Amino acid sequence: MKIFSNSFFIRLFLILFSSFVGLLIINLLILISLPYAKQKFNFPRTLLRYLPPLARWNYPDLDNKKADKFVILLGDSNTEGAGDAFLNNRYDYAVGHFLVKLTDYKFKLAANSGSDLLFQLSFLQNSFKNNHSDLKILKESIAEEDKLKILAFFYEGNDLQSVIYEHRYSQNNSYVRKLKSDLKKINNRFLPLGHFFKVINYDFKKGNFGFGNKNIITRMIKDKNRTDKHKICRAGNCRNFSEMQSAAPDLNKNEIELGINLTANGLARFQEKFKAKICFIYIPSPATVYSPKVIYPQTYFPNQKEKITAEENIKKSEYIRNKFKTTLTKNDIDFYDSTSYLADIANNIFIHGEIDQKHLNQKGYKFLAKFVSLKMENCFDDLGR
């Protein structure tokens, strides 16, 4: 006796085929709608995390109608604009928004959270080949006598760890890593629905229910145990901080040098290949900015110290900055360190968020933009406006 008839398999095939076609149509509709996922079109900010990383580059309103030259902002979540201002739906939530007001340039974002400069360089290079990319059009509009201008934001809190992690992984899994990188680029370019399901699956596993709910992001960021860590006061206002991101507490000297060399060499190769001018902006970690006597650091590799002293952190931070400056200068890349500038301001006020304590708040991004705007005059002036 036949358990399944031929008609059953035909119906099953039709159901699967119809589902596949339906998903393709939905994916196509999302692709068509991505150019409209912009801040100036009032696209809901709570839905941004469901979009592929490269699609989020177009979201912030960084246009300057008075400017005819543009600068690319390269970096991670600190460049993309993560923080309390973003969560609270402030219009000017990122460093780019304030740079538009302080300079006579317009800006294009090439930054994503959970990334590093080397990873973003590969995405940026790929976007130059994409006929649907604004960056390809803008790059081709640059006059021959001018140069592609890039502000590369390096974050002390975890960028070196990210570079070292990727390097270790690539050493052991070079083929797998290349395959994953290529698949990620294809997904970002052609399969936005894949990223959507990835985020939905992540939320489901974490027990976060409610599509587009702002509270999901807040719950993901907020540390329930932060009262057990650091207490920091400024001008009579005190806050409890969780584990603080600091100056590569889980990397030794050799790993730090390797991470710096990999980053600097990657930037130098990109600068030469695309005839670009790169200005390197160093953003300090919260532990370096506030420098509590005892620091409970956030670490990314196992078997690390539970706590470090402010002196240990400052010493390592200074070493990283000095090493970066020396290495980048050799490669004709200008190095600008915002540590002292931001730390002096943070002696009186909090420049990081109350909810998102790892990222700058609105004032913090405004101060960072002020610092950068002054350095841009030195870095880009000789290239012409």
Tab-separated table of C-alpha atoms in Angstrom:
chain	number	residue	atom	x	y	z
A	1	MET	CA	0.000	0.000	0.000
A	2	LYS	CA	1.330	3.428	-0.935
A	3	ILE	CA	1.656	5.701	2.061
A	4	PHE	CA	2.090	8.799	-0.092
A	5	SER	CA	0.467	9.213	-3.463
A	6	ASN	CA	1.968	11.100	-6.391
A	7	SER	CA	-0.552	13.875	-5.849
A	8	PHE	CA	0.832	14.436	-2.331
A	9	PHE	CA	4.336	15.106	-3.653
A	10	ILE	CA	2.958	17.345	-6.374
A	11	ARG	CA	1.052	19.380	-3.793
A	12	LEU	CA	4.119	19.516	-1.539
A	13	PHE	CA	6.279	20.714	-4.445
A	14	LEU	CA	3.719	23.381	-5.361
A	15	ILE	CA	3.558	24.606	-1.749
A	16	LEU	CA	7.361	24.808	-1.483
A	17	PHE	CA	7.708	26.416	-4.904
A	18	SER	CA	4.967	28.967	-4.117
A	19	SER	CA	6.655	29.776	-0.782
A	20	PHE	CA	10.000	30.218	-2.526
A	21	VAL	CA	8.515	32.533	-5.159
A	22	GLY	CA	6.671	34.464	-2.453
A	23	LEU	CA	9.904	34.987	-0.491
A	24	LEU	CA	11.683	36.139	-3.652
A	25	ILE	CA	8.937	38.680	-4.320
A	26	ILE	CA	9.112	39.957	-0.712
A	27	ASN	CA	12.913	40.173	-1.000
A	28	LEU	CA	12.567	42.128	-4.249
A	29	LEU	CA	10.072	44.530	-2.670
A	30	ILE	CA	12.466	45.134	0.219
A	31	LEU	CA	15.311	45.790	-2.235
A	32	ILE	CA	13.151	48.306	-4.096
A	33	SER	CA	12.170	50.056	-0.847
A	34	LEU	CA	15.706	50.254	0.655
A	35	PRO	CA	16.558	53.600	-1.026
A	36	TYR	CA	13.645	55.114	0.927
A	37	ALA	CA	14.816	53.824	4.308
A	38	LYS	CA	16.185	57.237	5.219
A	39	GLN	CA	15.960	59.586	8.163
A	40	LYS	CA	14.713	62.461	6.021
A	41	PHE	CA	11.804	60.264	4.872
A	42	ASN	CA	10.921	59.504	8.526
A	43	PHE	CA	11.766	55.808	8.221
A	44	PRO	CA	11.086	54.249	11.678
A	45	ARG	CA	14.374	54.032	13.552
A	46	THR	CA	13.234	50.935	15.441
A	47	LEU	CA	13.205	49.044	12.127
A	48	LEU	CA	16.806	49.874	11.184
A	49	ARG	CA	18.269	46.807	12.872
A	50	TYR	CA	16.235	44.602	10.515
A	51	LEU	CA	18.009	46.096	7.487
A	52	PRO	CA	21.342	44.781	6.127
A	53	PRO	CA	24.394	46.710	7.408
A	54	LEU	CA	25.142	48.429	4.083
A	55	ALA	CA	21.522	49.556	3.722
A	56	ARG	CA	21.874	51.444	7.012
A	57	TRP	CA	24.628	53.590	5.491
A	58	ASN	CA	21.965	55.567	3.656
A	59	TYR	CA	19.772	56.231	6.697
A	60	PRO	CA	21.297	59.287	8.456
A	61	ASP	CA	20.647	62.735	7.006
A	62	LEU	CA	24.217	63.934	6.457
A	63	ASP	CA	23.651	66.069	3.384
A	64	ASN	CA	24.863	69.641	3.227
A	65	LYS	CA	23.177	71.478	0.380
A	66	LYS	CA	25.815	74.217	0.472
A	67	ALA	CA	28.686	71.752	0.000
A	68	ASP	CA	29.995	70.261	-3.224
A	69	LYS	CA	32.691	68.057	-1.627
A	70	PHE	CA	32.092	64.985	0.477
A	71	VAL	CA	33.883	62.932	3.110
A	72	ILE	CA	33.300	59.263	3.934
A	73	LEU	CA	32.897	58.387	7.628
A	74	LEU	CA	34.464	54.976	8.247
A	75	GLY	CA	34.164	53.077	11.514
A	76	ASP	CA	32.005	51.023	13.874
A	77	SER	CA	28.979	51.785	16.077
A	78	ASN	CA	30.700	54.902	17.451
A	79	THR	CA	30.688	56.312	13.915
A	80	GLU	CA	27.268	54.941	13.006
A	81	GLY	CA	25.832	56.786	16.012
A	82	ALA	CA	24.805	54.190	18.591
A	83	GLY	CA	23.851	55.666	21.952
A	84	ASP	CA	21.122	57.303	24.004
A	85	ALA	CA	20.392	60.000	21.413
A	86	PHE	CA	19.664	57.310	18.830
A	87	LEU	CA	17.466	55.382	21.302
A	88	ASN	CA	15.584	58.542	22.274
A	89	ASN	CA	14.883	59.387	18.622
A	90	ARG	CA	16.910	62.614	18.581
A	91	TYR	CA	17.404	63.845	15.033
A	92	ASP	CA	21.076	64.727	15.568
A	93	TYR	CA	22.295	61.502	17.164
A	94	ALA	CA	25.684	60.859	15.507
A	95	VAL	CA	29.014	62.587	14.991
A	96	GLY	CA	28.148	63.029	11.298
A	97	HIS	CA	25.082	65.170	12.059
A	98	PHE	CA	27.216	67.684	13.932
A	99	LEU	CA	30.029	67.616	11.351
A	100	VAL	CA	27.488	68.743	8.744
A	101	LYS	CA	26.762	71.809	10.889
A	102	LEU	CA	30.396	72.562	11.696
A	103	THR	CA	31.994	72.156	8.262
A	104	ASP	CA	31.351	72.932	4.610
A	105	TYR	CA	31.366	69.262	3.619
A	106	LYS	CA	28.632	66.711	3.121
A	107	PHE	CA	29.192	63.218	4.460
A	108	LYS	CA	28.511	59.609	3.542
A	109	LEU	CA	28.408	56.889	6.172
A	110	ALA	CA	30.404	53.662	5.807
A	111	ALA	CA	30.138	52.387	9.377
A	112	ASN	CA	28.398	49.539	11.191
A	113	SER	CA	28.192	48.297	14.745
A	114	GLY	CA	30.106	45.145	15.649
A	115	SER	CA	32.783	45.841	13.074
A	116	ASP	CA	36.274	47.313	12.700
A	117	LEU	CA	38.132	49.433	10.170
A	118	LEU	CA	39.512	46.520	8.137
A	119	PHE	CA	36.090	44.926	7.775
A	120	GLN	CA	34.505	48.229	6.807
A	121	LEU	CA	37.235	48.859	4.229
A	122	SER	CA	36.298	45.615	2.480
A	123	PHE	CA	32.619	46.631	2.476
A	124	LEU	CA	33.509	50.106	1.207
A	125	GLN	CA	35.646	48.708	-1.596
A	126	ASN	CA	32.796	46.380	-2.566
A	127	SER	CA	30.335	49.292	-2.627
A	128	PHE	CA	32.476	51.049	-5.252
A	129	LYS	CA	31.652	48.163	-7.622
A	130	ASN	CA	27.927	48.258	-6.900
A	131	ASN	CA	25.982	50.092	-9.610
A	132	HIS	CA	23.162	50.749	-7.130
A	133	SER	CA	25.470	52.357	-4.541
A	134	ASP	CA	25.501	56.098	-3.889
A	135	LEU	CA	29.171	55.782	-2.998
A	136	LYS	CA	30.063	54.455	-6.467
A	137	ILE	CA	28.371	57.474	-8.052
A	138	LEU	CA	30.006	59.911	-5.631
A	139	LYS	CA	33.449	58.354	-6.081
A	140	GLU	CA	33.183	58.639	-9.845
A	141	SER	CA	32.199	62.308	-9.485
A	142	ILE	CA	35.548	63.229	-7.888
A	143	ALA	CA	37.738	65.325	-10.147
A	144	GLU	CA	41.081	63.856	-11.206
A	145	GLU	CA	43.025	66.521	-9.333
A	146	ASP	CA	41.084	65.854	-6.125
A	147	LYS	CA	41.248	62.884	-3.747
A	148	LEU	CA	38.730	60.617	-2.043
A	149	LYS	CA	38.516	61.937	1.520
A	150	ILE	CA	37.988	59.539	4.437
A	151	LEU	CA	37.706	60.024	8.184
A	152	ALA	CA	38.625	56.679	9.759
A	153	PHE	CA	37.369	56.472	13.349
A	154	PHE	CA	39.207	53.978	15.556
A	155	TYR	CA	37.611	53.020	18.891
A	156	GLU	CA	39.952	52.058	21.725
A	157	GLY	CA	37.319	49.943	23.504
A	158	ASN	CA	37.229	46.912	21.204
A	159	ASP	CA	38.592	47.551	17.689
A	160	LEU	CA	41.954	45.869	18.284
A	161	GLN	CA	40.245	42.819	19.807
A	162	SER	CA	38.034	42.571	16.740
A	163	VAL	CA	41.048	42.715	14.394
A	164	ILE	CA	42.939	40.073	16.392
A	165	TYR	CA	39.890	37.804	16.540
A	166	GLU	CA	39.445	37.991	12.757
A	167	HIS	CA	43.175	37.404	12.256
A	168	ARG	CA	43.172	34.300	14.467
A	169	TYR	CA	40.114	32.957	12.721
A	170	SER	CA	41.542	33.604	9.261
A	171	GLN	CA	44.815	31.880	10.155
A	172	ASN	CA	42.974	28.672	11.044
A	173	ASN	CA	40.088	28.903	8.585
A	174	SER	CA	41.276	30.960	5.622
A	175	TYR	CA	38.970	29.283	3.085
A	176	VAL	CA	35.955	29.276	5.408
A	177	ARG	CA	36.538	32.905	6.338
A	178	LYS	CA	36.729	33.997	2.694
A	179	LEU	CA	33.577	32.041	1.902
A	180	LYS	CA	31.716	33.593	4.845
A	181	SER	CA	32.911	37.067	3.870
A	182	ASP	CA	31.792	36.593	0.256
A	183	LEU	CA	28.402	35.231	1.355
A	184	LYS	CA	27.938	38.170	3.713
A	185	LYS	CA	28.604	40.617	0.877
A	186	ILE	CA	26.104	38.806	-1.364
A	187	ASN	CA	23.486	38.773	1.392
A	188	ASN	CA	24.000	42.470	2.094
A	189	ARG	CA	23.654	43.340	-1.575
A	190	PHE	CA	20.931	41.003	-2.806
A	191	LEU	CA	19.208	39.224	0.124
A	192	PRO	CA	17.933	41.717	2.726
A	193	LEU	CA	15.267	39.207	3.748
A	194	GLY	CA	18.040	36.907	5.001
A	195	HIS	CA	19.270	39.536	7.443
A	196	PHE	CA	15.675	40.211	8.528
A	197	PHE	CA	15.144	36.560	9.464
A	198	LYS	CA	18.532	36.484	11.202
A	199	VAL	CA	17.484	39.326	13.526
A	200	ILE	CA	14.057	37.760	14.137
A	201	ASN	CA	15.712	34.438	15.008
A	202	TYR	CA	18.134	36.188	17.390
A	203	ASP	CA	15.277	37.979	19.160
A	204	PHE	CA	13.316	34.738	19.447
A	205	LYS	CA	16.253	32.917	21.069
A	206	LYS	CA	16.723	35.800	23.522
A	207	GLY	CA	13.010	35.908	24.343
A	208	ASN	CA	12.616	39.379	22.834
A	209	PHE	CA	9.179	39.579	21.278
A	210	GLY	CA	7.563	42.530	19.541
A	211	PHE	CA	8.616	43.483	16.025
A	212	GLY	CA	10.087	46.985	15.890
A	213	ASN	CA	9.757	47.470	19.643
A	214	LYS	CA	12.171	50.086	21.020
A	215	ASN	CA	12.209	48.322	24.404
A	216	ILE	CA	13.921	45.298	22.824
A	217	ILE	CA	16.997	47.377	21.999
A	218	THR	CA	16.998	49.034	25.414
A	219	ARG	CA	16.793	45.649	27.170
A	220	MET	CA	19.657	44.338	25.042
A	221	ILE	CA	21.864	47.278	26.012
A	222	LYS	CA	21.038	47.804	29.660
A	223	ASP	CA	23.074	45.806	32.176
A	224	LYS	CA	20.949	44.626	35.093
A	225	ASN	CA	24.039	44.219	37.300
A	226	ARG	CA	25.642	47.596	36.653
A	227	THR	CA	25.125	48.784	40.263
A	228	ASP	CA	27.724	46.229	41.400
A	229	LYS	CA	30.577	47.731	39.375
A	230	HIS	CA	31.720	51.376	39.135
A	231	LYS	CA	30.237	54.462	40.737
A	232	ILE	CA	31.333	57.636	38.959
A	233	CYS	CA	30.286	61.168	39.876
A	234	ARG	CA	30.482	64.401	37.929
A	235	ALA	CA	29.285	67.774	39.270
A	236	GLY	CA	27.165	66.117	41.957
A	237	ASN	CA	25.591	63.694	39.478
A	238	CYS	CA	26.499	60.039	40.120
A	239	ARG	CA	26.006	56.992	37.939
A	240	ASN	CA	26.651	53.281	38.305
A	241	PHE	CA	28.585	51.790	35.401
A	242	SER	CA	28.813	48.159	34.358
A	243	GLU	CA	31.986	46.518	33.051
A	244	MET	CA	33.820	49.251	31.200
A	245	GLN	CA	35.375	49.011	27.796
A	246	SER	CA	39.033	49.937	28.168
A	247	ALA	CA	42.369	49.911	26.320
A	248	ALA	CA	42.653	46.318	25.058
A	249	PRO	CA	42.915	44.728	28.547
A	250	ASP	CA	42.888	41.191	27.108
A	251	LEU	CA	45.689	41.689	24.559
A	252	ASN	CA	49.435	41.495	25.215
A	253	LYS	CA	52.082	43.752	23.673
A	254	ASN	CA	52.706	41.509	20.661
A	255	GLU	CA	48.985	41.220	19.904
A	256	ILE	CA	48.541	44.980	20.214
A	257	GLU	CA	51.414	45.614	17.780
A	258	LEU	CA	49.991	43.035	15.373
A	259	GLY	CA	46.532	44.619	15.510
A	260	ILE	CA	47.973	48.098	14.941
A	261	ASN	CA	50.120	46.953	12.017
A	262	LEU	CA	47.238	45.089	10.369
A	263	THR	CA	44.977	48.142	10.707
A	264	ALA	CA	47.584	50.661	9.528
A	265	ASN	CA	48.694	48.517	6.583
A	266	GLY	CA	45.096	47.942	5.501
A	267	LEU	CA	44.402	51.669	5.533
A	268	ALA	CA	47.645	52.400	3.682
A	269	ARG	CA	46.868	49.879	0.921
A	270	PHE	CA	43.380	51.322	0.489
A	271	GLN	CA	44.719	54.875	0.406
A	272	GLU	CA	47.236	54.009	-2.317
A	273	LYS	CA	44.830	51.895	-4.403
A	274	PHE	CA	42.044	54.485	-4.496
A	275	LYS	CA	44.224	57.612	-4.371
A	276	ALA	CA	42.532	58.609	-1.144
A	277	LYS	CA	43.426	60.867	1.755
A	278	ILE	CA	42.691	59.214	5.116
A	279	CYS	CA	42.569	61.057	8.430
A	280	PHE	CA	42.684	58.728	11.448
A	281	ILE	CA	40.592	59.732	14.493
A	282	TYR	CA	41.298	57.958	17.781
A	283	ILE	CA	38.288	57.656	20.135
A	284	PRO	CA	39.136	56.715	23.746
A	285	SER	CA	37.242	54.107	25.754
A	286	PRO	CA	35.016	55.056	28.732
A	287	ALA	CA	37.629	53.636	31.162
A	288	THR	CA	40.269	55.962	29.732
A	289	VAL	CA	37.900	58.945	29.724
A	290	TYR	CA	36.652	58.606	33.331
A	291	SER	CA	39.650	56.665	34.713
A	292	PRO	CA	38.221	55.240	37.978
A	293	LYS	CA	40.907	53.914	40.339
A	294	VAL	CA	39.767	50.322	39.885
A	295	ILE	CA	38.400	49.207	36.521
A	296	TYR	CA	36.324	46.091	35.907
A	297	PRO	CA	37.002	45.738	32.193
A	298	GLN	CA	34.794	44.236	29.536
A	299	THR	CA	36.879	41.490	27.919
A	300	TYR	CA	36.473	39.499	24.731
A	301	PHE	CA	38.922	36.650	25.273
A	302	PRO	CA	38.810	34.132	28.182
A	303	ASN	CA	41.033	33.868	31.261
A	304	GLN	CA	41.649	37.571	31.703
A	305	LYS	CA	42.017	39.764	34.783
A	306	GLU	CA	38.798	40.523	36.644
A	307	LYS	CA	40.017	44.043	37.379
A	308	ILE	CA	42.814	46.444	36.452
A	309	THR	CA	44.026	49.772	37.829
A	310	ALA	CA	43.607	53.165	36.190
A	311	GLU	CA	47.401	53.393	35.896
A	312	GLU	CA	47.572	50.087	33.979
A	313	ASN	CA	44.854	51.214	31.606
A	314	ILE	CA	46.360	54.665	30.963
A	315	LYS	CA	49.794	53.139	30.350
A	316	LYS	CA	48.375	50.714	27.789
A	317	SER	CA	46.262	53.444	26.183
A	318	GLU	CA	49.302	55.689	25.780
A	319	TYR	CA	51.290	52.837	24.271
A	320	ILE	CA	48.535	52.091	21.718
A	321	ARG	CA	48.206	55.745	20.751
A	322	ASN	CA	51.937	56.329	20.397
A	323	LYS	CA	52.361	53.148	18.367
A	324	PHE	CA	49.467	54.092	16.071
A	325	LYS	CA	50.860	57.584	15.550
A	326	THR	CA	54.299	56.294	14.592
A	327	THR	CA	52.981	53.546	12.292
A	328	LEU	CA	50.372	55.692	10.536
A	329	THR	CA	52.719	58.640	10.016
A	330	LYS	CA	55.124	56.329	8.170
A	331	ASN	CA	52.238	55.476	5.846
A	332	ASP	CA	51.311	59.125	5.182
A	333	ILE	CA	48.119	58.916	7.252
A	334	ASP	CA	47.409	61.790	9.640
A	335	PHE	CA	46.764	60.721	13.241
A	336	TYR	CA	44.487	62.749	15.534
A	337	ASP	CA	43.942	61.722	19.147
A	338	SER	CA	40.763	62.970	20.870
A	339	THR	CA	41.632	61.387	24.250
A	340	SER	CA	42.838	64.441	26.176
A	341	TYR	CA	40.155	66.661	24.639
A	342	LEU	CA	37.270	64.351	25.612
A	343	ALA	CA	38.770	63.407	28.990
A	344	ASP	CA	39.064	67.090	29.983
A	345	ILE	CA	35.389	67.640	29.143
A	346	ALA	CA	34.422	64.462	31.018
A	347	ASN	CA	36.008	65.840	34.191
A	348	ASN	CA	32.846	67.943	34.564
A	349	ILE	CA	30.034	66.145	32.712
A	350	PHE	CA	29.083	62.708	31.446
A	351	ILE	CA	29.706	62.356	27.738
A	352	HIS	CA	28.438	58.761	27.575
A	353	GLY	CA	24.849	57.602	27.788
A	354	GLU	CA	22.898	56.674	30.876
A	355	ILE	CA	21.227	53.735	29.116
A	356	ASP	CA	23.953	52.931	26.589
A	357	GLN	CA	27.072	53.532	28.653
A	358	LYS	CA	29.505	52.236	26.040
A	359	HIS	CA	28.703	54.947	23.486
A	360	LEU	CA	28.793	58.730	23.534
A	361	ASN	CA	25.634	60.659	24.308
A	362	GLN	CA	24.455	63.569	22.177
A	363	LYS	CA	26.815	66.034	23.890
A	364	GLY	CA	29.661	63.556	23.518
A	365	TYR	CA	29.139	63.247	19.765
A	366	LYS	CA	28.864	67.015	19.486
A	367	PHE	CA	32.212	67.494	21.266
A	368	LEU	CA	33.822	64.771	19.145
A	369	ALA	CA	32.548	66.498	15.990
A	370	LYS	CA	34.007	69.806	17.183
A	371	PHE	CA	37.400	68.149	17.689
A	372	VAL	CA	37.255	66.463	14.283
A	373	SER	CA	36.100	69.592	12.439
A	374	LEU	CA	39.199	71.471	13.599
A	375	LYS	CA	41.490	68.630	12.518
A	376	MET	CA	39.833	68.352	9.113
A	377	GLU	CA	41.175	71.798	8.255
A	378	ASN	CA	44.721	70.475	8.734
A	379	CYS	CA	44.132	67.122	7.076
A	380	PHE	CA	42.177	68.114	3.973
A	381	ASP	CA	43.082	71.758	3.383
A	382	ASP	CA	45.966	71.068	1.047
A	383	LEU	CA	43.682	68.950	-1.157
A	384	GLY	CA	41.429	71.855	-2.067
A	385	ARG	CA	37.741	72.299	-1.296
